[in-house]
CSV table of C-alpha atoms in Angstrom, one decimal:
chain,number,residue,atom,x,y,z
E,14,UNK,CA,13.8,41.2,3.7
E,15,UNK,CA,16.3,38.4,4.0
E,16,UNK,CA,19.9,38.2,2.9
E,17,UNK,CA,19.2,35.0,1.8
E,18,UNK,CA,17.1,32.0,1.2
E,19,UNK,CA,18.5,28.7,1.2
E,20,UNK,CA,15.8,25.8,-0.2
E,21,UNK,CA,16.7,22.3,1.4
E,22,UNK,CA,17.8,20.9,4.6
E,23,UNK,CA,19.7,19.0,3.3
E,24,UNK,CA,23.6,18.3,4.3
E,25,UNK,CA,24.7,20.9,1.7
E,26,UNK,CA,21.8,23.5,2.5
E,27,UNK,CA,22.7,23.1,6.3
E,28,UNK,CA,26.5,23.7,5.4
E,29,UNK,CA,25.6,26.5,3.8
E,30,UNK,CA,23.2,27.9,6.7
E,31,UNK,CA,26.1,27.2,9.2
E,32,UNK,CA,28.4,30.0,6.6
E,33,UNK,CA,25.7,32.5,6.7
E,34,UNK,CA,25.2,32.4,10.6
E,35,UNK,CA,28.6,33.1,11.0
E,36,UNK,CA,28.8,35.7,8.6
E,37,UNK,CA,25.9,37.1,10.6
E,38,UNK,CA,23.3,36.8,7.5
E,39,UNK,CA,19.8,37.2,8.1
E,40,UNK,CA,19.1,34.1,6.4
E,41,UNK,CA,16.2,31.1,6.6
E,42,UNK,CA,16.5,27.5,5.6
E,43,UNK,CA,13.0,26.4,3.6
E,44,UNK,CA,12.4,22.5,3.1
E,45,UNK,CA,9.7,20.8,2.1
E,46,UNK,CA,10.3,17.7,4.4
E,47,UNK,CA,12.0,17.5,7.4
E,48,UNK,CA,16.0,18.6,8.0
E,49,UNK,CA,18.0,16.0,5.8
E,50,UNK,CA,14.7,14.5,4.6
E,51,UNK,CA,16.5,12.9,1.6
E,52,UNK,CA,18.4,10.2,4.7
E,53,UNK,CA,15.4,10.1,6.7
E,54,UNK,CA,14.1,8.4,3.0
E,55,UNK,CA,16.6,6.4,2.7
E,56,UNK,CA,16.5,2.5,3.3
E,57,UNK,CA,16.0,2.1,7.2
E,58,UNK,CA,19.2,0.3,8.1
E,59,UNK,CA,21.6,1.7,5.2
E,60,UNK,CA,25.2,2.2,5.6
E,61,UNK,CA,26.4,5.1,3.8
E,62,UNK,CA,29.4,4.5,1.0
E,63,UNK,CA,32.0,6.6,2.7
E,64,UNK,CA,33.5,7.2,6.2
E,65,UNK,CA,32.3,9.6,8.9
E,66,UNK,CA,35.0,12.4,8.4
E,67,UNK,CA,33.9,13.2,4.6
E,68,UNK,CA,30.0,14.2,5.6
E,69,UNK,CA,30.9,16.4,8.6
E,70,UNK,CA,29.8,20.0,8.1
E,71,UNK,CA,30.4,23.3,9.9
E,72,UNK,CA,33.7,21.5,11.5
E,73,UNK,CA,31.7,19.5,13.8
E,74,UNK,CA,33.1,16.0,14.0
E,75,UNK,CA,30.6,12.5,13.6
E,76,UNK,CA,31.4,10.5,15.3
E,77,UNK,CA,30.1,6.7,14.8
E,78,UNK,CA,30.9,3.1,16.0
E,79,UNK,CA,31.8,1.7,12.6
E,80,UNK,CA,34.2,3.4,10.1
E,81,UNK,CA,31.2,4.2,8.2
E,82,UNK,CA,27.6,5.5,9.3
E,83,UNK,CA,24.3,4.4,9.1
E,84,UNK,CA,21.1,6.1,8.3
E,85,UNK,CA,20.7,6.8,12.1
E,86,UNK,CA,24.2,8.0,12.7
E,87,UNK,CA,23.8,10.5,10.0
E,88,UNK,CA,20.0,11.3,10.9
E,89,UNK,CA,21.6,12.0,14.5
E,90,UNK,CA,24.5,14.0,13.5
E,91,UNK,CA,22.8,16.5,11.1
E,92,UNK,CA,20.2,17.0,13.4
E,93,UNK,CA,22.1,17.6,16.2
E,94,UNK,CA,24.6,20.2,14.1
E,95,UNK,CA,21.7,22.1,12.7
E,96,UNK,CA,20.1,22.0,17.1
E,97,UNK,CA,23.7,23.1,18.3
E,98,UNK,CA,24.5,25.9,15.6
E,99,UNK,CA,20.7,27.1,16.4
E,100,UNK,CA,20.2,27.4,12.2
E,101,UNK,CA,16.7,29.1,11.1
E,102,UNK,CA,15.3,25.9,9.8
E,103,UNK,CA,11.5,25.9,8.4
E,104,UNK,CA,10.2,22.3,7.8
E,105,UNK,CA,7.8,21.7,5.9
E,106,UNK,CA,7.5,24.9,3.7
E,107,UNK,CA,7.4,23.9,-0.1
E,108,UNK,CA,9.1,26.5,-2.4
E,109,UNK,CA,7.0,26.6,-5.2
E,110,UNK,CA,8.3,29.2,-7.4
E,111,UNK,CA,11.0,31.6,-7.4
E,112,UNK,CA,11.1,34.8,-9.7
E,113,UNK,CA,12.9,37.8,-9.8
E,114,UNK,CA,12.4,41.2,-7.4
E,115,UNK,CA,13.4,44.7,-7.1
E,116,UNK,CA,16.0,44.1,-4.5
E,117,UNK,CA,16.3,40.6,-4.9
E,118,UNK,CA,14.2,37.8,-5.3
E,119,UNK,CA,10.7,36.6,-4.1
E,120,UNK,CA,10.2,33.1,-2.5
E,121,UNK,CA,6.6,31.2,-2.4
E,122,UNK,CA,5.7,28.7,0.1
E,123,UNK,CA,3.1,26.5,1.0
E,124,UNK,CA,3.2,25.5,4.1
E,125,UNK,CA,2.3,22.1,6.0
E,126,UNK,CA,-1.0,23.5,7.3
E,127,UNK,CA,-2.3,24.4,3.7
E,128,UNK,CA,-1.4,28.3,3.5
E,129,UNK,CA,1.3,29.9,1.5
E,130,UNK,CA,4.1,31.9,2.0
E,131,UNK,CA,6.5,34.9,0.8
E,132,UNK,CA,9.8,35.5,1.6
E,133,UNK,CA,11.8,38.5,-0.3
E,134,UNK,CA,15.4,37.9,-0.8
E,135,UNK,CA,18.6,39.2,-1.6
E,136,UNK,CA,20.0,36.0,-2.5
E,137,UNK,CA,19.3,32.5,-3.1
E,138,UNK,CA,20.9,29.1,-3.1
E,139,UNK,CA,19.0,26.3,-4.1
E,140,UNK,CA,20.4,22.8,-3.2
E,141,UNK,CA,17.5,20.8,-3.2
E,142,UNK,CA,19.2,17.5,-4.4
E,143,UNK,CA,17.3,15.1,-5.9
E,144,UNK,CA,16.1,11.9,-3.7
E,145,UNK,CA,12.9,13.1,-3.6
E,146,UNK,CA,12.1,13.0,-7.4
E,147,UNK,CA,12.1,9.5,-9.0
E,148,UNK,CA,12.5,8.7,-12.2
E,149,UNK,CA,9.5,7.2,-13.1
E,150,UNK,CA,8.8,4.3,-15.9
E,151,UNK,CA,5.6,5.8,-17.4
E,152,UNK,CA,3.7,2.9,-17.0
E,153,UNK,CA,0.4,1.6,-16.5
E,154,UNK,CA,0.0,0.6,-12.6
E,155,UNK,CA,2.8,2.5,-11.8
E,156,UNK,CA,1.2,4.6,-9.0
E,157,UNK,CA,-0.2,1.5,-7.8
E,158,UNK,CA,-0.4,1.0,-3.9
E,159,UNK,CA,1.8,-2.1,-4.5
E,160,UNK,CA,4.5,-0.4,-6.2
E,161,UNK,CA,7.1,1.9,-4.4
E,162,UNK,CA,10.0,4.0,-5.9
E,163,UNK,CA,11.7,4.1,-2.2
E,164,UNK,CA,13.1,1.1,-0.2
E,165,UNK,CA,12.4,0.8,3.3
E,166,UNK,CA,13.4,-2.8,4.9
E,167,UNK,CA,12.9,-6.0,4.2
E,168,UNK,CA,10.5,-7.1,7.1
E,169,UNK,CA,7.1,-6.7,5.7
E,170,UNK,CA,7.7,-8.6,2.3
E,171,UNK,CA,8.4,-11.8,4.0
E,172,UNK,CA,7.5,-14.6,2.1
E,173,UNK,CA,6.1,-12.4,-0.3
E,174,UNK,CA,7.2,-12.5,-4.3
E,175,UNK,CA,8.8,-8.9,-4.7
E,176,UNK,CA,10.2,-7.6,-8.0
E,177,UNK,CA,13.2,-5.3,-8.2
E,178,UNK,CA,13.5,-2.9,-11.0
E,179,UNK,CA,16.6,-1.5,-11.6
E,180,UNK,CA,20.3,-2.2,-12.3
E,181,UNK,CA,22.0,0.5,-10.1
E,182,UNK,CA,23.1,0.7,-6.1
E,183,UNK,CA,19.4,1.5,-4.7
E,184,UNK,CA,18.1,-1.7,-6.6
E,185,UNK,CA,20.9,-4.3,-5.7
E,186,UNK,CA,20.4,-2.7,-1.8
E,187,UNK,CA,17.2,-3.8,-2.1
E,188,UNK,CA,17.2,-7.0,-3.8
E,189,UNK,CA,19.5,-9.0,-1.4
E,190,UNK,CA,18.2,-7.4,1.8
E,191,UNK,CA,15.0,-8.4,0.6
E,192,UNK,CA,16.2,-12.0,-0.2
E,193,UNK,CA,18.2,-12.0,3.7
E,194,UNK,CA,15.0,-10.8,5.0
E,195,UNK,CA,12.9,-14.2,3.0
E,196,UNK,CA,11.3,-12.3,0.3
E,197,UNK,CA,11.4,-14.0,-2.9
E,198,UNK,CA,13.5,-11.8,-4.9
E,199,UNK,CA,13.2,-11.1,-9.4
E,200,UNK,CA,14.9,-8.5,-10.5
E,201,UNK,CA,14.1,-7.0,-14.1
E,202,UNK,CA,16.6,-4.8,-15.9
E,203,UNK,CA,17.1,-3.2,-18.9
E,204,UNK,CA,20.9,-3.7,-19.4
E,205,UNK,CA,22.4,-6.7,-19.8
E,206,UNK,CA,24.3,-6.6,-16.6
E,207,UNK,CA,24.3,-4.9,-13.4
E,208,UNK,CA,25.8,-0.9,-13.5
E,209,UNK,CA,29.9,-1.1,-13.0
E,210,UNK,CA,29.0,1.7,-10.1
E,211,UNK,CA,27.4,-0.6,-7.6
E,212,UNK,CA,29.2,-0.9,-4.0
E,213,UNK,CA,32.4,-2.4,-4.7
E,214,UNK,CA,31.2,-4.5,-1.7
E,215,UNK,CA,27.4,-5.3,-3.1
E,216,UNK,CA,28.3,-6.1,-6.7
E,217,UNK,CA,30.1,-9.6,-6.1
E,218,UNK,CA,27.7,-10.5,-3.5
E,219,UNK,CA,24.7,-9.7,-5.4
E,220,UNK,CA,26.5,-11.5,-8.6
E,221,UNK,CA,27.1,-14.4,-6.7
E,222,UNK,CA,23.4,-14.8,-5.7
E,223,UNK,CA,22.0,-14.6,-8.9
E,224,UNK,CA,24.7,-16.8,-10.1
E,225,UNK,CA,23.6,-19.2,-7.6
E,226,UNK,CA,19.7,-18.7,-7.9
E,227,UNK,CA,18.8,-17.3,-5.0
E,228,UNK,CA,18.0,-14.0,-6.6
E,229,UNK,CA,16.3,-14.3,-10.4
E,230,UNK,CA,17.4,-12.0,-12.7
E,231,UNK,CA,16.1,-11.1,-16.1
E,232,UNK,CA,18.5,-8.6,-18.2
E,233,UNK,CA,17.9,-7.0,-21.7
E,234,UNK,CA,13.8,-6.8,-20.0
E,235,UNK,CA,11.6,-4.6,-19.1
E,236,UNK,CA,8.6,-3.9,-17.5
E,237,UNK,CA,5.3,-2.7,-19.3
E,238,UNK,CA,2.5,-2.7,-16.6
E,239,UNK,CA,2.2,-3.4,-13.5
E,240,UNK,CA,-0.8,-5.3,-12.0
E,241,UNK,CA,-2.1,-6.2,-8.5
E,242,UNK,CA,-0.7,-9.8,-8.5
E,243,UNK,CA,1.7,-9.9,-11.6
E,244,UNK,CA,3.9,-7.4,-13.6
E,245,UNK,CA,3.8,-7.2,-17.8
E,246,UNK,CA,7.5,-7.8,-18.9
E,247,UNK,CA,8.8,-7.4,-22.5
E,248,UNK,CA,11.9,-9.0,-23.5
E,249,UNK,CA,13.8,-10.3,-27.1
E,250,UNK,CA,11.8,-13.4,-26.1
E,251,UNK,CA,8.7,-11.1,-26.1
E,252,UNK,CA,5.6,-10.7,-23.6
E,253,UNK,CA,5.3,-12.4,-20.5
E,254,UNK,CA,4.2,-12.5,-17.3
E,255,UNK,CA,5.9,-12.6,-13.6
E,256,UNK,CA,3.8,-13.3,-10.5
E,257,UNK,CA,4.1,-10.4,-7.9
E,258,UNK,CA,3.0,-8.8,-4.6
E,259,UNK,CA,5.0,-6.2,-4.6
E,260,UNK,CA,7.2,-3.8,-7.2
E,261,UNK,CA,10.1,-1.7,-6.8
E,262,UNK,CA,10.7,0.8,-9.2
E,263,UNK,CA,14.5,1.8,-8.1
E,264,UNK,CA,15.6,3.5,-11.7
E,265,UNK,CA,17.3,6.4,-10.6
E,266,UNK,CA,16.3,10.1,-9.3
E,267,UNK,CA,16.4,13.5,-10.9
E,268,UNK,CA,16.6,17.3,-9.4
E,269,UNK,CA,13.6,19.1,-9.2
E,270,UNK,CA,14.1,21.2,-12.7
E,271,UNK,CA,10.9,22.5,-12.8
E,272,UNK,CA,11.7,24.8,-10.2
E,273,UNK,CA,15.1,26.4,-11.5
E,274,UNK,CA,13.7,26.4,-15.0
E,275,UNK,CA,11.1,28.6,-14.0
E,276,UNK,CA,13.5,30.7,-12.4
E,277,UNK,CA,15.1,31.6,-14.6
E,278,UNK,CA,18.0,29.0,-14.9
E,279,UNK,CA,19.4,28.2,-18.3
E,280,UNK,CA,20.2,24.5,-18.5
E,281,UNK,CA,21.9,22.2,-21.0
E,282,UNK,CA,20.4,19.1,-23.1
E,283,UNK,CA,21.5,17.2,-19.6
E,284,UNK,CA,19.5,19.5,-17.4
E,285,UNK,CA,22.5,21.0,-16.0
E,286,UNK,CA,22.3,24.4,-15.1
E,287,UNK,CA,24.2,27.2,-16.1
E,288,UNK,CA,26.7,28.2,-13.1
E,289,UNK,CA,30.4,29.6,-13.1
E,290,UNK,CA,32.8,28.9,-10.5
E,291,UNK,CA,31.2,30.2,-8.1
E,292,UNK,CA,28.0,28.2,-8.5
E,293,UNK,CA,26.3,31.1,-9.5
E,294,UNK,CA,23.7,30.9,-12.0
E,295,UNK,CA,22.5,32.7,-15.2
E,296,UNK,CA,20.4,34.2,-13.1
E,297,UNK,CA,22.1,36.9,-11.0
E,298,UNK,CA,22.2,36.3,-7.2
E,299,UNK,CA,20.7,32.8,-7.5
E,300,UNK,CA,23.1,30.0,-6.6
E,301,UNK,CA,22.6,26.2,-7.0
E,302,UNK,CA,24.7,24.3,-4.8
E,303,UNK,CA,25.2,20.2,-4.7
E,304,UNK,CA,23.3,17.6,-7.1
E,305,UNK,CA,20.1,20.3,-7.8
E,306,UNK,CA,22.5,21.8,-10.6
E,307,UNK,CA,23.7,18.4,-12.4
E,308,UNK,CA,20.8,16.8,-13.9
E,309,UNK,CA,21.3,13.6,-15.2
E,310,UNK,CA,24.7,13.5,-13.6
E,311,UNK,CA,24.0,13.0,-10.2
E,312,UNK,CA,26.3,10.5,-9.8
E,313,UNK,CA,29.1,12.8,-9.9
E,314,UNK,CA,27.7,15.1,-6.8
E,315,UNK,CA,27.1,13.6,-3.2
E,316,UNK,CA,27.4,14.9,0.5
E,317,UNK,CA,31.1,14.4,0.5
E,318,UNK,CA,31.9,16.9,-2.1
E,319,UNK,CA,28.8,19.0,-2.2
E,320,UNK,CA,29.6,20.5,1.5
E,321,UNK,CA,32.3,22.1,-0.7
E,322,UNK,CA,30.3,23.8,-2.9
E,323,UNK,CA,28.3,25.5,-0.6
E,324,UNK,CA,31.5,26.9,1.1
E,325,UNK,CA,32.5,28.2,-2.0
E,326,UNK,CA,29.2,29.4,-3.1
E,327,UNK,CA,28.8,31.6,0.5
E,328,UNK,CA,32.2,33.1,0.4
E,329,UNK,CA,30.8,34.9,-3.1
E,330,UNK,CA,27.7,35.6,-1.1
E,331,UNK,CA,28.9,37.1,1.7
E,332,UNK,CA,31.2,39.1,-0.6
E,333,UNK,CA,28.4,40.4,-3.0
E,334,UNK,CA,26.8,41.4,0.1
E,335,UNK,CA,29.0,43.0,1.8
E,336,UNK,CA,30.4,44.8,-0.9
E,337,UNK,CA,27.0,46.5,-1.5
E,338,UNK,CA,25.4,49.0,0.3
E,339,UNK,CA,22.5,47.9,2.6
């Protein structure tokens, strides 16, 4: 029996395991990936939005050569925190359902090597964020092996026609180190314009090389099916085709819903859940801590204030179980 269960290894999940080792919790940290497997996802030579001090956990400072960190820099730091504070980290263990227990809750697993798991709780948090579930278009040739929903670098598209879809940071990202790295860059979006929350930095630049033609953009279009050497696209104008080796499908992410719904966890007509101050839910002793909880409003959660609401979220853990008999 485990005080608690935290599910993801993420920056907020290991914040919260760093509170519950000093409380002296029995406590485990499940993920289905690696430790921080949302960053190890992220584009290879990213450079996060904000500076080093506001994604430090557990007071352990990053430290960085640039004002702001890279992918690396962050992969190195979280790893190192989670190595130096000795958390109970299990990668690569799946939660697949959580349900009510006597004393608590029970956990199911499946682990990397095929078997499953259970774990019996007293509590839970779930911070699970949501990089790992993309929004997909519902398209034909969408699971395509020439169609991707993550970013990587630019190197292997070289020379290559490459079509962006998407309006928001992940898409422009990709679309000009794409066209730096000699892809030859369309991008296809819905709106017409780019999203007002692109990198204050990216925004003009990307502007600028569409402005200029290096980068094609069609806006108030969208694409209907994606095929090995060309993509479907609809527009006012109507049905046409655009020559293509490989797609992008960068149109946002969502938390894993499935898993708090079946839970329990009452959420809104925005899939947010149901939590009080404390990021409690509904459900008694099961917390949800960082984006998991938002839904469609994952742009108002990240690692700089989700660290906070897993401080605030142990404190009323530590106090429900101390204050009850064990």
């Amino acid at each position: 029996m485990y005080d608690l269960i935290i599910v993801g290894a993420g920056p907020v999940g290991l914040a919260a395991a760093i509170e519950a080792k000093r409380a002296g919790l029995n406590y485990a940290v499940l993920d289905k990936g690696c430790v921080v497997n949302a960053i190890f996802d992220y584009p290879t030579y990213m450079t996060f939005f904000t500076t080093s001090p506001e994604l430090e956990i557990g007071g352990h400072p990053m430290v960085t050569a640039r004002e702001k960190p890279d992918r690396k820099e962050a992969l190195n730091y979280y790893r190192l925190v989670a190595q130096r504070e000795n958390l109970n980290v299990l990668q690569y263990h799946e939660v697949t359902r959580i349900h009510p227990a006597p004393a608590g809750h029970t956990v199911l697993v499946n682990k990397k090597d095929g078997s499953q798991g259970v774990f019996e709780t007293r509590k839970v948090l779930v911070a699970t964020g949501y990089y790992d579930n993309p929004l997909h278009l519902g398209i034909p040739g969408e699971d395509s092996e020439n169609v991707s929903h993550y970013y990587t670098e630019a190197h292997p598209f070289w020379g290559l026609k490459v079509t962006v879809i998407g309006a928001g940071n992940s898409a422009a990202d990709a679309a000009l180190d794409l066209w730096r790295g000699g892809a030859k860059v369309t991008m296809v979006v819905r709106a017409p314009q780019l999203k007002n929350t692109i990198k204050y930095w990216v925004k003009p630049d990307l502007e600028n090389r569409i402005k200029e033609g290096s980068i094609t953009a069609h806006f108030n279009s969208r694409v209907i099916e994606i095929l090995e050497d060309r993509v479907i696209v609809e527009s006012e104008e109507g049905t046409w085709e655009l020559e293509t080796d490989f797609t992008f499908a960068l149109t946002g992410y969502r938390p894993n819903i499935d898993l708090l719904r079946e839970a329990g966890v009452s959420l809104n007509e925005d899939l947010m859940a149901d939590l009080d101050e404390n990021y409690e839910s509904n459900v008694p002793g099961l917390f949800v801590c960082g984006s998991a909880g938002f839904g469609i409003h994952t742009n108002k959660v990240f690692i700089e204030n989700g660290r906070f609401h897993a401080e605030i979220a142990m404190r009323e853990v530590i106090r429900q179980l101390q204050s009850v008999p064990q």
